[in-house]
């Protein structure tokens, strides 16, 4: 491609960043790069896809599979570490296929600053790594479920219940409380701890909870106590799995490691586990440049309305 436009150059860089960030996200879970080990760190370009800014570390092999050593490697390093003023953009376009120009430009850019991609030592705080792992697990689970690849198994149902309980305990104001199943046997001592007998009777009357019949109760948005059997409680969390899985990322800084581990297992056991992106080899640059720009996938898509067994209503909560 001779003398590409700014939009075409940004499309090339955007596609490379997208592929690198997907590697980095997988690395947050699998941790092939230990803290203190050498690797490539991605720069501000990786912030562009929403909520991907935590995923910055890729191995040398991963970086080279997307951007082989040589002109593509140097070009990306230079472009992500340079500001891109009008004069620079004109130089980029005029020298797009000049290996010598990009080699010198990459060296100059790294000498003047490191705001883009560059070879370094992973210096991430361990707590940040834990949070990134929970965020990555949440995103991947949502993407797999959007493609109807997360199966409705007893293990996954149990995990959803445990996420609801954990998040609601951490944040009693969380909407996940609307999906919580309280055992009827202990409901008066837990959810009804601060209520009078009259208040409990009123909530029971309006909600229809019967402790002799119902294994669980949920508290709806009106504060009524609604009875549920096991099937209804399980269907409630399954039908609302989107906000439940989102909460693993939303509360990533406090998410227990064992729950994150279980979400990772959910991802691994999906019908078609997410794979690392294909290498850069084989991409038709001419077709790419003719497009209006790269289509960056939504890392947090919604769930197909056809999935599950139909809506259950607002669910459990205080």
PDB file of N, CA, C and O in Angstrom, residues 41-81:
ATOM      1  N   UNK A  41       4.975  -4.542  26.999  1.00  0.00           N
ATOM      2  CA  UNK A  41       3.861  -3.828  27.610  1.00  0.00           C
ATOM      3  C   UNK A  41       3.164  -3.013  26.526  1.00  0.00           C
ATOM      4  O   UNK A  41       3.820  -2.343  25.725  1.00  0.00           O
ATOM      5  N   UNK A  42       1.834  -3.083  26.497  1.00  0.00           N
ATOM      6  CA  UNK A  42       1.073  -2.314  25.530  1.00  0.00           C
ATOM      7  C   UNK A  42       0.832  -0.908  26.070  1.00  0.00           C
ATOM      8  O   UNK A  42       0.741  -0.705  27.282  1.00  0.00           O
ATOM      9  N   UNK A  43       0.714   0.029  25.168  1.00  0.00           N
ATOM     10  CA  UNK A  43       0.563   1.424  25.570  1.00  0.00           C
ATOM     11  C   UNK A  43      -0.873   1.889  25.593  1.00  0.00           C
ATOM     12  O   UNK A  43      -1.809   1.093  25.738  1.00  0.00           O
ATOM     13  N   UNK A  44      -1.067   3.184  25.427  1.00  0.00           N
ATOM     14  CA  UNK A  44      -2.388   3.775  25.550  1.00  0.00           C
ATOM     15  C   UNK A  44      -3.345   3.281  24.471  1.00  0.00           C
ATOM     16  O   UNK A  44      -4.562   3.368  24.640  1.00  0.00           O
ATOM     17  N   UNK A  45      -2.828   2.749  23.380  1.00  0.00           N
ATOM     18  CA  UNK A  45      -3.711   2.199  22.351  1.00  0.00           C
ATOM     19  C   UNK A  45      -4.621   1.116  22.907  1.00  0.00           C
ATOM     20  O   UNK A  45      -5.750   0.949  22.458  1.00  0.00           O
ATOM     21  N   UNK A  46      -4.118   0.364  23.871  1.00  0.00           N
ATOM     22  CA  UNK A  46      -4.918  -0.751  24.393  1.00  0.00           C
ATOM     23  C   UNK A  46      -6.076  -0.262  25.251  1.00  0.00           C
ATOM     24  O   UNK A  46      -6.929  -1.059  25.642  1.00  0.00           O
ATOM     25  N   UNK A  47      -6.135   1.032  25.555  1.00  0.00           N
ATOM     26  CA  UNK A  47      -7.252   1.555  26.339  1.00  0.00           C
ATOM     27  C   UNK A  47      -8.494   1.749  25.478  1.00  0.00           C
ATOM     28  O   UNK A  47      -9.591   1.931  26.010  1.00  0.00           O
ATOM     29  N   UNK A  48      -8.347   1.738  24.158  1.00  0.00           N
ATOM     30  CA  UNK A  48      -9.459   2.120  23.293  1.00  0.00           C
ATOM     31  C   UNK A  48     -10.643   1.161  23.371  1.00  0.00           C
ATOM     32  O   UNK A  48     -11.769   1.615  23.519  1.00  0.00           O
ATOM     33  N   UNK A  49     -10.463  -0.158  23.272  1.00  0.00           N
ATOM     34  CA  UNK A  49     -11.621  -1.022  23.499  1.00  0.00           C
ATOM     35  C   UNK A  49     -12.062  -0.905  24.967  1.00  0.00           C
ATOM     36  O   UNK A  49     -11.251  -0.982  25.874  1.00  0.00           O
ATOM     37  N   UNK A  50     -13.338  -0.695  25.194  1.00  0.00           N
ATOM     38  CA  UNK A  50     -13.840  -0.410  26.544  1.00  0.00           C
ATOM     39  C   UNK A  50     -13.389  -1.466  27.544  1.00  0.00           C
ATOM     40  O   UNK A  50     -13.513  -2.661  27.311  1.00  0.00           O
ATOM     41  N   UNK A  51     -12.892  -0.978  28.664  1.00  0.00           N
ATOM     42  CA  UNK A  51     -12.530  -1.803  29.828  1.00  0.00           C
ATOM     43  C   UNK A  51     -11.401  -2.781  29.548  1.00  0.00           C
ATOM     44  O   UNK A  51     -11.246  -3.777  30.220  1.00  0.00           O
ATOM     45  N   UNK A  52     -10.585  -2.531  28.521  1.00  0.00           N
ATOM     46  CA  UNK A  52      -9.448  -3.391  28.243  1.00  0.00           C
ATOM     47  C   UNK A  52      -8.142  -2.806  28.778  1.00  0.00           C
ATOM     48  O   UNK A  52      -7.079  -3.361  28.537  1.00  0.00           O
ATOM     49  N   UNK A  53      -8.223  -1.694  29.496  1.00  0.00           N
ATOM     50  CA  UNK A  53      -6.990  -1.013  29.875  1.00  0.00           C
ATOM     51  C   UNK A  53      -6.173  -1.787  30.913  1.00  0.00           C
ATOM     52  O   UNK A  53      -5.005  -1.477  31.128  1.00  0.00           O
ATOM     53  N   UNK A  54      -6.782  -2.788  31.563  1.00  0.00           N
ATOM     54  CA  UNK A  54      -6.040  -3.555  32.559  1.00  0.00           C
ATOM     55  C   UNK A  54      -5.156  -4.629  31.930  1.00  0.00           C
ATOM     56  O   UNK A  54      -4.326  -5.217  32.612  1.00  0.00           O
ATOM     57  N   UNK A  55      -5.348  -4.897  30.665  1.00  0.00           N
ATOM     58  CA  UNK A  55      -4.668  -6.014  30.012  1.00  0.00           C
ATOM     59  C   UNK A  55      -3.553  -5.463  29.134  1.00  0.00           C
ATOM     60  O   UNK A  55      -3.799  -4.993  28.026  1.00  0.00           O
ATOM     61  N   UNK A  56      -2.313  -5.530  29.620  1.00  0.00           N
ATOM     62  CA  UNK A  56      -1.219  -4.824  28.959  1.00  0.00           C
ATOM     63  C   UNK A  56      -0.011  -5.690  28.659  1.00  0.00           C
ATOM     64  O   UNK A  56       0.907  -5.248  27.992  1.00  0.00           O
ATOM     65  N   UNK A  57       0.022  -6.921  29.157  1.00  0.00           N
ATOM     66  CA  UNK A  57       1.268  -7.694  29.107  1.00  0.00           C
ATOM     67  C   UNK A  57       1.158  -8.825  28.096  1.00  0.00           C
ATOM     68  O   UNK A  57       0.262  -9.670  28.175  1.00  0.00           O
ATOM     69  N   UNK A  58       2.101  -8.889  27.147  1.00  0.00           N
ATOM     70  CA  UNK A  58       2.129  -9.971  26.162  1.00  0.00           C
ATOM     71  C   UNK A  58       3.556 -10.503  26.046  1.00  0.00           C
ATOM     72  O   UNK A  58       4.530  -9.783  26.258  1.00  0.00           O
ATOM     73  N   UNK A  59       3.659 -11.777  25.695  1.00  0.00           N
ATOM     74  CA  UNK A  59       4.968 -12.395  25.540  1.00  0.00           C
ATOM     75  C   UNK A  59       5.602 -11.963  24.221  1.00  0.00           C
ATOM     76  O   UNK A  59       4.935 -11.433  23.324  1.00  0.00           O
ATOM     77  N   UNK A  60       6.888 -12.229  24.095  1.00  0.00           N
ATOM     78  CA  UNK A  60       7.588 -11.902  22.855  1.00  0.00           C
ATOM     79  C   UNK A  60       7.000 -12.676  21.678  1.00  0.00           C
ATOM     80  O   UNK A  60       6.803 -12.130  20.589  1.00  0.00           O
ATOM     81  N   UNK A  61       6.716 -13.966  21.901  1.00  0.00           N
ATOM     82  CA  UNK A  61       6.148 -14.777  20.825  1.00  0.00           C
ATOM     83  C   UNK A  61       4.786 -14.251  20.401  1.00  0.00           C
ATOM     84  O   UNK A  61       4.454 -14.247  19.201  1.00  0.00           O
ATOM     85  N   UNK A  62       3.974 -13.831  21.366  1.00  0.00           N
ATOM     86  CA  UNK A  62       2.657 -13.290  21.030  1.00  0.00           C
ATOM     87  C   UNK A  62       2.778 -11.992  20.232  1.00  0.00           C
ATOM     88  O   UNK A  62       2.074 -11.802  19.236  1.00  0.00           O
ATOM     89  N   UNK A  63       3.659 -11.118  20.679  1.00  0.00           N
ATOM     90  CA  UNK A  63       3.856  -9.848  19.971  1.00  0.00           C
ATOM     91  C   UNK A  63       4.333 -10.105  18.550  1.00  0.00           C
ATOM     92  O   UNK A  63       3.833  -9.508  17.592  1.00  0.00           O
ATOM     93  N   UNK A  64       5.302 -11.030  18.404  1.00  0.00           N
ATOM     94  CA  UNK A  64       5.864 -11.309  17.084  1.00  0.00           C
ATOM     95  C   UNK A  64       4.860 -12.020  16.176  1.00  0.00           C
ATOM     96  O   UNK A  64       4.941 -11.904  14.948  1.00  0.00           O
ATOM     97  N   UNK A  65       3.906 -12.771  16.743  1.00  0.00           N
ATOM     98  CA  UNK A  65       2.920 -13.445  15.905  1.00  0.00           C
ATOM     99  C   UNK A  65       1.970 -12.446  15.270  1.00  0.00           C
ATOM    100  O   UNK A  65       1.429 -12.685  14.189  1.00  0.00           O
ATOM    101  N   UNK A  66       1.742 -11.321  15.933  1.00  0.00           N
ATOM    102  CA  UNK A  66       0.898 -10.262  15.385  1.00  0.00           C
ATOM    103  C   UNK A  66       1.710  -9.310  14.526  1.00  0.00           C
ATOM    104  O   UNK A  66       1.268  -8.886  13.455  1.00  0.00           O
ATOM    105  N   UNK A  67       2.905  -8.971  15.000  1.00  0.00           N
ATOM    106  CA  UNK A  67       3.764  -7.990  14.326  1.00  0.00           C
ATOM    107  C   UNK A  67       5.167  -8.573  14.197  1.00  0.00           C
ATOM    108  O   UNK A  67       6.010  -8.388  15.076  1.00  0.00           O
ATOM    109  N   UNK A  68       5.442  -9.303  13.123  1.00  0.00           N
ATOM    110  CA  UNK A  68       6.750  -9.951  12.968  1.00  0.00           C
ATOM    111  C   UNK A  68       7.888  -8.936  13.034  1.00  0.00           C
ATOM    112  O   UNK A  68       7.725  -7.783  12.628  1.00  0.00           O
ATOM    113  N   UNK A  69       9.046  -9.348  13.576  1.00  0.00           N
ATOM    114  CA  UNK A  69      10.194  -8.441  13.622  1.00  0.00           C
ATOM    115  C   UNK A  69      10.500  -7.880  12.237  1.00  0.00           C
ATOM    116  O   UNK A  69      10.436  -8.589  11.235  1.00  0.00           O
ATOM    117  N   UNK A  70      10.782  -6.613  12.197  1.00  0.00           N
ATOM    118  CA  UNK A  70      11.003  -5.942  10.921  1.00  0.00           C
ATOM    119  C   UNK A  70      10.125  -4.719  10.817  1.00  0.00           C
ATOM    120  O   UNK A  70       9.822  -4.066  11.810  1.00  0.00           O
ATOM    121  N   UNK A  71       9.678  -4.428   9.635  1.00  0.00           N
ATOM    122  CA  UNK A  71       8.975  -3.169   9.400  1.00  0.00           C
ATOM    123  C   UNK A  71       7.662  -3.067  10.185  1.00  0.00           C
ATOM    124  O   UNK A  71       7.344  -2.022  10.754  1.00  0.00           O
ATOM    125  N   UNK A  72       6.874  -4.158  10.244  1.00  0.00           N
ATOM    126  CA  UNK A  72       5.599  -4.083  10.964  1.00  0.00           C
ATOM    127  C   UNK A  72       5.830  -3.880  12.457  1.00  0.00           C
ATOM    128  O   UNK A  72       5.122  -3.103  13.120  1.00  0.00           O
ATOM    129  N   UNK A  73       6.791  -4.598  12.997  1.00  0.00           N
ATOM    130  CA  UNK A  73       7.165  -4.462  14.402  1.00  0.00           C
ATOM    131  C   UNK A  73       7.591  -3.027  14.707  1.00  0.00           C
ATOM    132  O   UNK A  73       7.071  -2.378  15.634  1.00  0.00           O
ATOM    133  N   UNK A  74       8.528  -2.501  13.926  1.00  0.00           N
ATOM    134  CA  UNK A  74       9.044  -1.149  14.150  1.00  0.00           C
ATOM    135  C   UNK A  74       7.967  -0.089  13.930  1.00  0.00           C
ATOM    136  O   UNK A  74       7.886   0.900  14.659  1.00  0.00           O
ATOM    137  N   UNK A  75       7.143  -0.319  12.927  1.00  0.00           N
ATOM    138  CA  UNK A  75       6.092   0.649  12.616  1.00  0.00           C
ATOM    139  C   UNK A  75       5.113   0.798  13.785  1.00  0.00           C
ATOM    140  O   UNK A  75       4.730   1.900  14.167  1.00  0.00           O
ATOM    141  N   UNK A  76       4.719  -0.336  14.342  1.00  0.00           N
ATOM    142  CA  UNK A  76       3.760  -0.285  15.453  1.00  0.00           C
ATOM    143  C   UNK A  76       4.383   0.362  16.686  1.00  0.00           C
ATOM    144  O   UNK A  76       3.759   1.184  17.359  1.00  0.00           O
ATOM    145  N   UNK A  77       5.617  -0.014  16.993  1.00  0.00           N
ATOM    146  CA  UNK A  77       6.312   0.593  18.130  1.00  0.00           C
ATOM    147  C   UNK A  77       6.395   2.105  17.949  1.00  0.00           C
ATOM    148  O   UNK A  77       6.104   2.880  18.874  1.00  0.00           O
ATOM    149  N   UNK A  78       6.780   2.531  16.765  1.00  0.00           N
ATOM    150  CA  UNK A  78       6.919   3.966  16.516  1.00  0.00           C
ATOM    151  C   UNK A  78       5.580   4.682  16.603  1.00  0.00           C
ATOM    152  O   UNK A  78       5.454   5.719  17.265  1.00  0.00           O
ATOM    153  N   UNK A  79       4.558   4.133  15.959  1.00  0.00           N
ATOM    154  CA  UNK A  79       3.268   4.813  15.912  1.00  0.00           C
ATOM    155  C   UNK A  79       2.608   4.914  17.278  1.00  0.00           C
ATOM    156  O   UNK A  79       1.933   5.903  17.574  1.00  0.00           O
ATOM    157  N   UNK A  80       2.794   3.898  18.123  1.00  0.00           N
ATOM    158  CA  UNK A  80       2.158   3.957  19.442  1.00  0.00           C
ATOM    159  C   UNK A  80       2.933   4.832  20.422  1.00  0.00           C
ATOM    160  O   UNK A  80       2.387   5.235  21.445  1.00  0.00           O
ATOM    161  N   UNK A  81       4.185   5.113  20.125  1.00  0.00           N
ATOM    162  CA  UNK A  81       4.994   5.940  21.024  1.00  0.00           C
ATOM    163  C   UNK A  81       5.165   7.378  20.519  1.00  0.00           C
ATOM    164  O   UNK A  81       5.798   8.186  21.189  1.00  0.00           O
TER     165      UNK A  81
END
